[in-house]
């Protein structure tokens, strides 16, 4: 029996991976089923390894490329419509920079944007299209994975191994973890029709918007070197909404359904990892790549737990 | 190089924002050999504990220069400076009062006002200004002992937009430490600033948002050094006519 602490995206992916390989698993989380208490709840759910290459370390781009398949294989609905990256004509340089730093895109002009996302073509004459990328609805994905398990309270257990997937709460053991604050919004705006994640480049305020269906959009996300989980700041709200308005002025009429604030657990290189310290195994540091990298860490941890293999993202303390 | 009586080991000041990760930031500082790290107080401290990030900044082993980035009025800048002094335990402050949102051009009127107020409160002010001579004069009169003229708008990477204006400023204020702050894109811009006789350069975006920030940091460090050595070596004067380095007359002519 393997006991997993934490029912966020890291713990649930590992539990699902282990069970699929025939292991007996239990999940413990004092907060119970996935919900607002965990930062997995507030994620964008983009499976966009190409785009992440703009700032993420190389292994995220390479290893994350298989994640969409993992999610689909575990019964989660994955939308494969790629990612569209745009910039206002004034920030055209940002597109050039992004193109240089990333792989897997084609340059698109007004005609192609007209086909991909007709509402954007008027304002954005140039962009980059990452055709092979995908996205999912994080809350639906968490619910799907969690549905196979009884999530119990932490306590003594006849476990042979324990894997700590507690995110930022594991700072008591993983002192190198830090929190990176993120703020996001959920808007309802039926007059806007976007069918794939759109990233708006800006020298200071980059933003992405992910369609959740039925006119609902998730807007994210700030990145602040701070682990405060308090209220959204006025500046962040202003920036997020201004960026949405730039993408489509129709967002001015949107209803603000949610304002989410949480802190992402990250290591100093922003690279997630499985840490092995004696008998104890930790899966952590998913930073802004939770849904992209949790399947990768789940495989890495399962390989170690079941066959002793030490994969690329495993570190021994 | 001395600023407000404090000696710095190198002439490069590096910002701490926008890096892909804290680990890259740390490696970039090592590669650049920057002697000063600028830090922004405003965002990272909004409610909550940014201790992990601060610990990293402190571990860089450089002199800290907090800034008032994002302030738009003198009052705001003065308040931010006071908070920064408390948090970082230094009276050095890079004074930034933004007047224009797109170019991030400083509001020089509010800048002079804030500089006077902060100087009277005992701050050692490093004002982010333009190459305007009169503004420079008023900043010195307000108590500043260092000036930080821009090369170009913050983050633009355009280099030294007004070489003649900056050269004039350098000549006019020969004894005052002058730091080119903002607008640099590539190491040759930094070398050029040093060759013109500026005392140091301050940059952030050109390193942090480069494809390989650590390599770029090293390149800037080398360029600053090269530029300063060149300045001390007294460059030749540019000339309209060519003059061969090997005289033609008397040259061995063997065929």
Coordinates of C-alpha atoms in Angstrom, one line a residue:
Chain A
X1 CA 0.0 0.0 0.0
X2 CA 1.3 3.4 -1.0
X3 CA 0.0 6.4 0.9
X4 CA -0.2 9.7 -0.9
X5 CA -0.4 12.9 1.1
X6 CA -2.2 15.7 -0.8
X7 CA -5.1 15.5 -3.3
X8 CA -4.0 18.2 -5.6
X9 CA -2.9 17.7 -9.2
X10 CA 0.4 16.1 -8.1
X11 CA -1.1 13.6 -5.7
X12 CA -4.0 12.7 -7.9
X13 CA -1.8 12.1 -11.0
X14 CA 0.5 9.9 -9.0
X15 CA -2.3 7.9 -7.4
X16 CA -3.9 7.3 -10.9
X17 CA -0.5 6.3 -12.4
X18 CA 0.2 3.9 -9.5
X19 CA -3.2 2.3 -9.6
X20 CA -3.0 1.9 -13.4
X21 CA 0.2 0.0 -12.9
X22 CA -1.5 -2.3 -10.3
X23 CA -0.3 -0.7 -7.1
X24 CA -2.6 -0.3 -4.1
X25 CA -3.0 3.4 -3.2
X26 CA -4.6 5.6 -0.6
X27 CA -4.9 9.4 -0.7
X28 CA -5.0 11.5 2.4
X29 CA -5.8 15.2 2.5
X30 CA -7.1 17.1 5.5
X31 CA -9.1 19.4 3.2
X32 CA -10.8 16.4 1.5
X33 CA -11.7 16.5 -2.2
X34 CA -10.0 19.0 -4.5
X35 CA -11.3 22.5 -4.1
X36 CA -10.5 26.1 -3.5
X37 CA -8.0 25.3 -0.8
X38 CA -5.4 24.1 -3.3
X39 CA -3.6 25.9 -6.1
X40 CA -4.5 23.2 -8.6
X41 CA -8.0 24.6 -8.5
X42 CA -7.0 28.0 -9.9
X43 CA -4.8 26.8 -12.8
X44 CA -5.2 27.5 -16.4
X45 CA -5.0 23.9 -17.5
X46 CA -2.9 24.6 -20.6
X47 CA -0.9 21.8 -22.0
X48 CA 1.4 24.1 -23.9
X49 CA 5.0 22.9 -23.7
X50 CA 6.0 24.9 -26.8
X51 CA 4.8 28.2 -25.4
X52 CA 6.3 27.5 -22.0
X53 CA 9.7 27.3 -23.6
X54 CA 9.7 31.1 -23.6
X55 CA 10.8 31.0 -20.0
X56 CA 10.7 27.4 -18.7
X57 CA 13.8 25.2 -18.4
X58 CA 14.3 22.8 -21.4
X59 CA 13.1 19.6 -19.7
X60 CA 9.6 21.1 -19.2
X61 CA 9.3 21.6 -23.0
X62 CA 10.6 18.2 -23.9
X63 CA 9.0 16.0 -21.1
X64 CA 5.7 18.0 -21.1
X65 CA 5.1 17.1 -24.7
X66 CA 3.5 13.7 -23.7
X67 CA 1.1 15.1 -21.1
X68 CA -2.0 15.6 -23.3
X69 CA -1.9 11.9 -24.1
X70 CA -1.6 11.0 -20.4
X71 CA -4.7 13.1 -19.5
X72 CA -6.8 11.7 -22.3
X73 CA -5.7 8.1 -21.3
X74 CA -7.0 8.8 -17.8
X75 CA -10.5 9.7 -18.9
X76 CA -10.1 13.5 -18.9
X77 CA -11.5 15.5 -21.7
X78 CA -8.6 17.2 -23.5
X79 CA -9.2 19.9 -26.2
X80 CA -6.6 19.9 -28.9
X81 CA -7.0 23.1 -30.7
X82 CA -3.5 24.5 -30.3
X83 CA -2.5 27.9 -28.8
X84 CA -2.6 31.2 -30.5
X85 CA -0.1 33.8 -29.4
X86 CA -0.7 37.4 -30.4
X87 CA 0.6 40.9 -29.6
X88 CA -0.8 44.3 -30.4
X89 CA 0.9 45.9 -33.5
X90 CA 2.9 48.1 -31.2
X91 CA 4.5 45.2 -29.4
X92 CA 5.4 43.3 -32.6
X93 CA 8.9 42.9 -31.2
X94 CA 7.6 40.7 -28.4
X95 CA 6.3 38.3 -31.1
X96 CA 9.7 38.1 -32.7
X97 CA 11.3 37.4 -29.3
X98 CA 8.8 34.8 -28.5
X99 CA 9.3 33.1 -31.9
X100 CA 13.0 33.0 -31.3
X101 CA 12.7 31.4 -27.9
X102 CA 10.1 28.8 -28.6
X103 CA 9.6 25.8 -30.9
X104 CA 6.6 24.2 -32.6
X105 CA 4.9 27.3 -34.0
X106 CA 4.1 28.8 -37.4
X107 CA 3.8 32.5 -38.0
X108 CA 0.2 33.5 -38.9
X109 CA -1.1 36.6 -40.5
X110 CA -4.5 38.3 -40.5
X111 CA -5.9 35.7 -43.0
X112 CA -5.0 32.7 -40.8
X113 CA -6.1 34.4 -37.6
X114 CA -9.4 35.1 -39.3
X115 CA -9.8 31.4 -39.8
X116 CA -8.6 30.4 -36.3
X117 CA -10.3 33.1 -34.2
X118 CA -12.3 35.4 -36.4
X119 CA -13.0 37.9 -33.6
X120 CA -9.3 38.6 -33.2
X121 CA -8.3 39.2 -36.8
X122 CA -9.3 42.9 -36.9
X123 CA -7.1 43.9 -34.1
X124 CA -4.2 41.4 -34.4
X125 CA -2.6 41.2 -37.8
X126 CA 0.1 38.8 -36.7
X127 CA 0.7 36.0 -34.4
X128 CA 2.2 32.6 -33.7
X129 CA 0.2 29.4 -33.8
X130 CA 1.3 26.3 -31.8
X131 CA -0.8 23.7 -33.5
X132 CA 0.0 20.7 -31.4
X133 CA -0.9 22.1 -28.0
X134 CA -3.9 21.4 -26.0
X135 CA -5.8 22.4 -22.9
X136 CA -8.2 20.9 -20.3
X137 CA -10.5 22.1 -17.6
X138 CA -8.5 21.7 -14.4
X139 CA -11.5 21.3 -12.1
X140 CA -13.1 18.7 -14.3
X141 CA -9.8 16.9 -14.5
X142 CA -9.3 16.9 -10.7
X143 CA -12.9 15.6 -10.2
X144 CA -12.3 12.9 -12.8
X145 CA -9.1 11.7 -11.2
X146 CA -10.5 12.0 -7.6
X147 CA -13.6 10.1 -8.5
X148 CA -11.7 6.8 -8.3
X149 CA -10.5 7.3 -4.7
X150 CA -11.7 7.8 -1.2
X151 CA -9.8 10.7 0.1
X152 CA -9.2 10.2 3.8
X153 CA -7.9 12.2 6.7
X154 CA -4.2 12.1 7.4
X155 CA -3.4 9.5 10.0
X156 CA -1.4 6.4 10.8
X157 CA -1.9 3.8 8.1
X158 CA -0.5 0.4 7.3
X159 CA 1.4 2.0 4.4
X160 CA 4.6 0.6 3.1
X161 CA 5.6 3.9 1.5
X162 CA 4.4 7.5 1.9
X163 CA 4.7 10.0 -0.9
X164 CA 4.4 13.7 0.1
X165 CA 2.5 15.7 -2.6
X166 CA 1.4 18.5 -0.3
X167 CA 2.5 21.4 -2.5
X168 CA 3.6 24.5 -0.6
X169 CA 2.5 22.9 2.7
X170 CA 5.5 20.6 2.3
X171 CA 7.8 23.5 3.1
X172 CA 8.2 22.1 6.6
X173 CA 10.3 19.3 4.9
X174 CA 11.4 20.9 1.6
X175 CA 13.0 24.1 2.8
X176 CA 14.0 25.1 -0.8
X177 CA 10.4 25.5 -1.8
X178 CA 9.1 29.0 -2.2
X179 CA 5.6 30.4 -3.1
X180 CA 5.0 32.4 -6.3
X181 CA 1.8 34.3 -6.1
X182 CA -0.7 34.1 -8.9
X183 CA -3.9 35.9 -9.4
X184 CA -6.6 34.9 -11.9
X185 CA -10.1 35.8 -13.0
X186 CA -13.0 33.8 -14.4
X187 CA -15.2 35.9 -16.6
X188 CA -18.5 35.1 -18.4
X189 CA -18.8 36.9 -21.6
X190 CA -21.0 35.1 -24.2
X191 CA -20.4 37.9 -26.8
X192 CA -16.8 36.8 -27.1
X193 CA -16.1 33.6 -29.0
X194 CA -12.6 32.1 -28.5
X195 CA -12.1 28.5 -29.1
X196 CA -8.5 27.9 -27.9
X197 CA -6.1 29.4 -25.4
X198 CA -4.9 32.8 -26.5
X199 CA -1.7 34.4 -25.1
X200 CA -1.3 38.1 -25.3
X201 CA 2.3 39.3 -25.2
X202 CA 3.2 42.5 -23.6
X203 CA 6.7 43.6 -22.3
X204 CA 5.4 43.9 -18.8
X205 CA 2.0 42.3 -18.5
X206 CA 1.7 39.0 -20.5
X207 CA -1.6 37.3 -20.1
X208 CA -3.4 34.2 -21.3
X209 CA -7.0 33.4 -21.6
X210 CA -8.5 29.9 -21.7
X211 CA -12.0 29.2 -22.9
X212 CA -14.0 27.0 -20.5
X213 CA -17.0 26.8 -22.8
X214 CA -20.4 28.4 -22.7
X215 CA -18.9 31.9 -22.8
X216 CA -16.8 31.4 -19.7
X217 CA -13.1 32.3 -19.8
X218 CA -10.3 31.9 -17.4
X219 CA -7.8 34.8 -17.4
X220 CA -4.4 34.4 -15.9
X221 CA -2.1 34.9 -14.3
X222 CA 0.2 37.2 -12.4
X223 CA 3.6 35.9 -11.2
X224 CA 4.8 37.6 -8.1
X225 CA 7.7 36.5 -5.9
X226 CA 5.7 36.3 -2.8
X227 CA 3.7 33.6 -1.1
X228 CA 0.8 35.8 0.1
X229 CA -2.6 34.2 -0.6
X230 CA -4.6 37.3 0.5
X231 CA -6.9 39.4 -1.7
X232 CA -6.0 40.3 -5.3
X233 CA -4.2 43.6 -5.6
X234 CA -5.9 46.5 -7.4
X235 CA -2.9 46.7 -9.8
X236 CA -3.1 43.1 -10.7
X237 CA -6.8 43.3 -11.3
X238 CA -6.3 46.4 -13.4
X239 CA -3.7 44.7 -15.5
X240 CA -5.6 41.5 -16.0
X241 CA -8.7 43.3 -17.1
X242 CA -6.9 45.8 -19.3
X243 CA -5.2 42.9 -21.1
X244 CA -8.6 41.1 -21.5
X245 CA -10.0 44.4 -22.9
X246 CA -7.1 44.6 -25.3
X247 CA -7.8 41.1 -26.6
X248 CA -11.4 42.0 -27.1
X249 CA -13.2 45.2 -26.0
X250 CA -16.3 43.0 -25.6
X251 CA -14.7 41.8 -22.3
X252 CA -15.7 45.2 -20.9
X253 CA -19.2 43.8 -20.5
X254 CA -18.1 40.5 -18.9
X255 CA -19.4 39.3 -15.6
X256 CA -16.6 38.7 -13.1
X257 CA -17.5 35.2 -11.8
X258 CA -14.4 34.6 -9.7
X259 CA -11.2 36.2 -8.5
X260 CA -8.7 33.6 -7.5
X261 CA -5.4 34.0 -5.6
X262 CA -3.0 31.4 -4.6
X263 CA 0.7 30.6 -4.4
X264 CA 2.5 28.1 -6.6
X265 CA 5.1 25.8 -5.1
X266 CA 8.5 26.2 -6.8
X267 CA 12.1 25.3 -6.4
X268 CA 14.9 27.8 -7.2
X269 CA 15.2 26.6 -10.8
X270 CA 11.4 26.5 -11.3
X271 CA 11.8 22.9 -12.3
X272 CA 9.5 20.3 -10.7
X273 CA 11.1 17.2 -9.2
X274 CA 10.7 14.0 -7.2
X275 CA 12.9 14.2 -4.1
X276 CA 14.0 11.0 -2.4
X277 CA 15.3 11.4 1.1
X278 CA 15.8 8.1 2.8
X279 CA 12.4 6.3 2.9
X280 CA 10.5 9.5 2.2
X281 CA 9.5 10.5 -1.4
X282 CA 8.3 14.0 -2.3
X283 CA 6.6 15.2 -5.5
X284 CA 6.7 18.9 -5.6
X285 CA 7.8 22.2 -7.3
X286 CA 5.2 22.1 -10.1
X287 CA 5.3 26.0 -10.3
X288 CA 3.1 27.1 -13.2
X289 CA 3.3 23.8 -14.9
X290 CA 1.0 21.7 -12.8
X291 CA -1.2 20.0 -15.4
X292 CA 1.7 19.9 -17.9
X293 CA 4.2 18.3 -15.6
X294 CA 2.2 16.4 -13.0
X295 CA 1.9 13.4 -15.3
X296 CA 5.7 13.5 -15.9
X297 CA 6.4 13.5 -12.2
X298 CA 3.8 10.8 -11.6
X299 CA 5.6 8.5 -14.0
X300 CA 9.0 9.4 -12.5
X301 CA 7.7 8.7 -9.0
X302 CA 6.0 5.5 -10.0
X303 CA 9.1 4.2 -11.8
X304 CA 11.1 4.8 -8.6
X305 CA 8.5 3.4 -6.2
X306 CA 7.7 0.2 -8.2
X307 CA 11.0 -0.6 -9.8
X308 CA 13.7 1.6 -8.2
X309 CA 14.4 3.5 -11.5
X310 CA 15.8 7.0 -11.1
X311 CA 14.5 9.2 -13.8
X312 CA 15.6 12.6 -15.1
X313 CA 13.5 14.7 -12.7
X314 CA 14.4 12.6 -9.6
X315 CA 16.9 14.0 -7.0
X316 CA 18.3 12.2 -4.0
X317 CA 18.9 14.4 -1.0
Chain B
X1 CA 34.3 53.8 -8.3
X2 CA 32.7 55.7 -5.5
X3 CA 29.0 56.5 -4.9
X4 CA 28.2 58.6 -1.9
X5 CA 31.6 57.7 -0.4
X6 CA 31.1 54.0 -0.9
X7 CA 33.5 52.1 -3.2
X8 CA 32.2 49.6 -5.6
X9 CA 34.3 46.8 -7.1
X10 CA 32.8 46.9 -10.6
X11 CA 30.9 49.4 -12.8
X12 CA 27.9 47.2 -13.5
X13 CA 24.5 47.4 -11.7
X14 CA 22.0 44.7 -12.5
X15 CA 18.3 44.5 -11.9
X16 CA 16.6 41.5 -10.3
X17 CA 13.3 41.4 -12.2
X18 CA 12.0 39.2 -15.0
X19 CA 14.4 36.3 -14.8
X20 CA 13.1 32.9 -15.8
X21 CA 13.9 31.6 -12.2
X22 CA 15.8 32.6 -9.1
X23 CA 18.5 30.1 -10.0
X24 CA 19.1 31.8 -13.3
X25 CA 19.1 35.2 -11.6
X26 CA 21.8 34.0 -9.2
X27 CA 23.9 32.5 -12.0
X28 CA 23.5 35.7 -14.0
X29 CA 24.8 37.8 -11.2
X30 CA 27.8 35.6 -10.8
X31 CA 28.6 35.7 -14.5
X32 CA 28.1 39.5 -14.7
X33 CA 30.2 40.4 -11.6
X34 CA 27.7 43.2 -11.0
X35 CA 28.5 45.0 -7.8
X36 CA 25.0 46.4 -7.2
X37 CA 21.6 44.7 -7.4
X38 CA 18.5 46.9 -7.8
X39 CA 15.4 45.6 -6.2
X40 CA 11.8 46.6 -6.4
X41 CA 9.8 46.8 -3.2
X42 CA 6.4 47.3 -4.5
X43 CA 5.0 44.1 -5.8
X44 CA 6.9 41.4 -4.1
X45 CA 5.8 42.7 -0.7
X46 CA 2.1 43.0 -1.1
X47 CA 0.6 41.0 1.8
X48 CA 2.5 37.8 2.5
X49 CA 5.9 36.6 2.9
X50 CA 8.4 37.0 0.1
X51 CA 11.2 35.8 2.4
X52 CA 12.5 33.1 0.0
X53 CA 13.1 35.7 -2.7
X54 CA 14.7 38.2 -0.3
X55 CA 17.0 35.6 1.1
X56 CA 18.1 34.9 -2.5
X57 CA 18.7 38.6 -3.2
X58 CA 20.7 39.0 0.0
X59 CA 22.8 35.9 -0.9
X60 CA 24.0 37.6 -4.1
X61 CA 26.6 39.4 -2.0
X62 CA 26.1 42.7 -3.9
X63 CA 25.3 46.2 -2.6
X64 CA 21.5 46.6 -2.7
X65 CA 19.9 49.5 -4.4
X66 CA 16.1 49.5 -3.8
X67 CA 14.1 51.4 -6.3
X68 CA 10.7 53.2 -6.5
X69 CA 9.7 51.5 -9.7
X70 CA 6.0 52.0 -10.6
X71 CA 5.6 55.2 -8.6
X72 CA 3.9 58.0 -10.5
X73 CA 3.9 60.9 -8.0
X74 CA 6.5 62.4 -5.7
X75 CA 4.5 61.5 -2.7
X76 CA 4.2 57.9 -3.7
X77 CA 7.9 57.7 -4.4
X78 CA 8.8 59.2 -1.0
X79 CA 6.5 56.7 0.8
X80 CA 8.0 53.8 -1.1
X81 CA 11.5 55.0 -0.4
X82 CA 10.8 55.0 3.3
X83 CA 9.4 51.5 3.2
X84 CA 12.4 50.4 1.2
X85 CA 14.8 51.9 3.8
X86 CA 13.0 50.0 6.5
X87 CA 12.9 46.7 4.6
X88 CA 16.4 46.7 3.2
X89 CA 18.2 48.7 5.8
X90 CA 19.9 51.0 3.4
X91 CA 19.5 54.7 2.7
X92 CA 20.4 54.3 -0.9
X93 CA 17.4 54.7 -3.2
X94 CA 17.1 54.7 -6.9
X95 CA 14.4 57.3 -7.4
X96 CA 12.0 56.5 -10.3
X97 CA 9.0 58.7 -10.8
X98 CA 7.2 57.6 -14.0
X99 CA 5.6 60.3 -16.1
X100 CA 4.5 58.5 -19.2
X101 CA 3.1 55.0 -19.2
X102 CA 4.3 53.8 -22.6
X103 CA 7.8 55.2 -22.7
X104 CA 8.3 55.1 -18.9
X105 CA 9.8 58.5 -19.3
X106 CA 10.5 60.1 -15.9
X107 CA 8.3 63.0 -14.7
X108 CA 11.3 65.2 -14.0
X109 CA 9.3 67.8 -12.1
X110 CA 8.0 65.3 -9.5
X111 CA 11.5 63.7 -9.6
X112 CA 13.2 66.9 -8.5
X113 CA 10.5 67.4 -5.8
X114 CA 10.9 63.9 -4.5
X115 CA 14.7 64.1 -4.6
X116 CA 14.7 67.2 -2.5
X117 CA 12.4 65.6 0.1
X118 CA 14.3 62.4 0.3
X119 CA 17.7 64.1 0.5
X120 CA 16.4 66.1 3.4
X121 CA 15.3 62.9 5.1
X122 CA 18.9 61.6 4.8
X123 CA 18.5 59.4 1.7
X124 CA 21.3 58.9 -0.8
X125 CA 19.3 59.4 -3.9
X126 CA 20.1 57.9 -7.4
X127 CA 17.7 59.7 -9.6
X128 CA 16.5 58.1 -12.9
X129 CA 16.5 61.1 -15.2
X130 CA 16.9 62.2 -18.8
X131 CA 19.9 63.8 -20.4
X132 CA 18.4 67.3 -19.8
X133 CA 21.1 69.6 -18.4
X134 CA 18.7 71.8 -16.4
X135 CA 17.0 68.8 -14.8
X136 CA 20.5 67.5 -13.9
X137 CA 21.4 70.8 -12.3
X138 CA 18.2 70.9 -10.3
X139 CA 18.7 67.3 -9.1
X140 CA 22.2 68.2 -7.9
X141 CA 20.8 71.3 -6.1
X142 CA 18.2 69.0 -4.5
X143 CA 21.0 67.1 -2.9
X144 CA 21.7 64.3 -5.3
X145 CA 25.4 63.3 -5.7
X146 CA 24.8 60.8 -8.5
X147 CA 22.7 61.1 -11.7
X148 CA 21.2 58.3 -13.7
X149 CA 20.3 59.4 -17.1
X150 CA 18.5 57.0 -19.4
X151 CA 20.0 55.6 -22.6
X152 CA 16.6 55.0 -24.0
X153 CA 13.2 54.1 -22.6
X154 CA 13.2 51.3 -20.0
X155 CA 13.2 47.9 -21.5
X156 CA 13.4 49.2 -25.1
X157 CA 16.9 47.9 -25.9
X158 CA 17.6 50.9 -28.2
X159 CA 20.9 51.7 -26.6
X160 CA 22.1 55.3 -26.3
X161 CA 19.4 57.3 -28.1
X162 CA 21.0 60.7 -27.8
X163 CA 24.7 60.3 -27.8
X164 CA 25.3 64.0 -28.3
X165 CA 23.1 64.9 -25.4
X166 CA 24.7 62.3 -23.1
X167 CA 28.2 63.4 -24.2
X168 CA 27.3 67.0 -23.3
X169 CA 25.9 65.9 -19.9
X170 CA 29.2 64.0 -19.3
X171 CA 31.3 67.2 -20.1
X172 CA 29.0 69.5 -18.1
X173 CA 29.1 67.4 -14.9
X174 CA 32.7 66.1 -15.1
X175 CA 33.1 65.5 -11.4
X176 CA 29.7 63.9 -10.8
X177 CA 29.2 60.1 -10.9
X178 CA 26.9 59.4 -13.9
X179 CA 25.3 56.1 -14.5
X180 CA 23.5 55.2 -17.7
X181 CA 20.3 53.6 -16.5
X182 CA 17.8 51.9 -18.8
X183 CA 17.4 51.3 -22.5
X184 CA 20.5 49.1 -23.2
X185 CA 19.9 46.1 -25.4
X186 CA 23.3 44.6 -26.2
X187 CA 26.8 44.7 -24.7
X188 CA 28.1 47.1 -27.3
X189 CA 25.7 49.7 -25.9
X190 CA 27.2 49.3 -22.4
X191 CA 30.7 49.5 -23.9
X192 CA 29.8 52.7 -25.7
X193 CA 28.5 54.2 -22.5
X194 CA 31.7 53.4 -20.7
X195 CA 33.8 54.7 -23.6
X196 CA 31.9 58.0 -23.4
X197 CA 33.2 58.3 -19.8
X198 CA 30.1 57.3 -17.8
X199 CA 31.0 55.8 -14.5
X200 CA 28.7 52.8 -14.6
X201 CA 25.7 51.3 -16.3
X202 CA 22.5 49.8 -14.9
X203 CA 20.4 47.3 -16.8
X204 CA 17.9 44.6 -16.3
X205 CA 15.7 43.6 -19.2
X206 CA 18.6 43.0 -21.7
X207 CA 20.0 40.3 -19.4
X208 CA 16.8 38.9 -17.8
X209 CA 14.9 38.4 -21.0
X210 CA 17.7 37.3 -23.2
X211 CA 17.5 33.7 -24.5
X212 CA 20.4 32.8 -22.2
X213 CA 20.5 35.3 -19.4
X214 CA 23.6 33.9 -17.8
X215 CA 25.7 34.1 -21.0
X216 CA 24.3 37.6 -21.7
X217 CA 25.2 38.7 -18.2
X218 CA 28.8 37.6 -18.7
X219 CA 28.9 39.5 -22.0
X220 CA 27.7 42.7 -20.4
X221 CA 30.2 42.3 -17.6
X222 CA 33.0 42.0 -20.2
X223 CA 31.7 44.9 -22.2
X224 CA 31.6 47.2 -19.3
X225 CA 35.1 46.3 -18.4
X226 CA 36.3 46.7 -22.0
X227 CA 34.6 50.1 -22.4
X228 CA 36.1 51.5 -19.2
X229 CA 39.6 50.3 -20.1
X230 CA 39.2 51.9 -23.5
X231 CA 38.1 55.2 -21.9
X232 CA 41.1 55.2 -19.6
X233 CA 43.4 54.4 -22.6
X234 CA 42.3 57.7 -24.3
X235 CA 40.8 56.7 -27.6
X236 CA 41.9 58.3 -30.8
X237 CA 39.8 61.2 -32.2
X238 CA 37.5 60.2 -35.0
X239 CA 38.5 61.8 -38.3
X240 CA 37.0 62.4 -41.7
X241 CA 40.1 61.4 -43.6
X242 CA 41.9 58.1 -43.6
X243 CA 45.5 57.8 -42.3
X244 CA 47.3 54.6 -43.0
X245 CA 48.8 52.9 -39.9
X246 CA 51.7 51.9 -42.1
X247 CA 53.4 54.8 -43.8
X248 CA 53.6 54.4 -47.6
X249 CA 56.8 56.4 -47.9
X250 CA 59.8 54.3 -47.2
X251 CA 58.0 51.0 -47.3
X252 CA 60.0 48.1 -48.7
X253 CA 58.9 47.5 -52.2
X254 CA 60.1 44.2 -53.5
X255 CA 58.9 42.7 -56.7

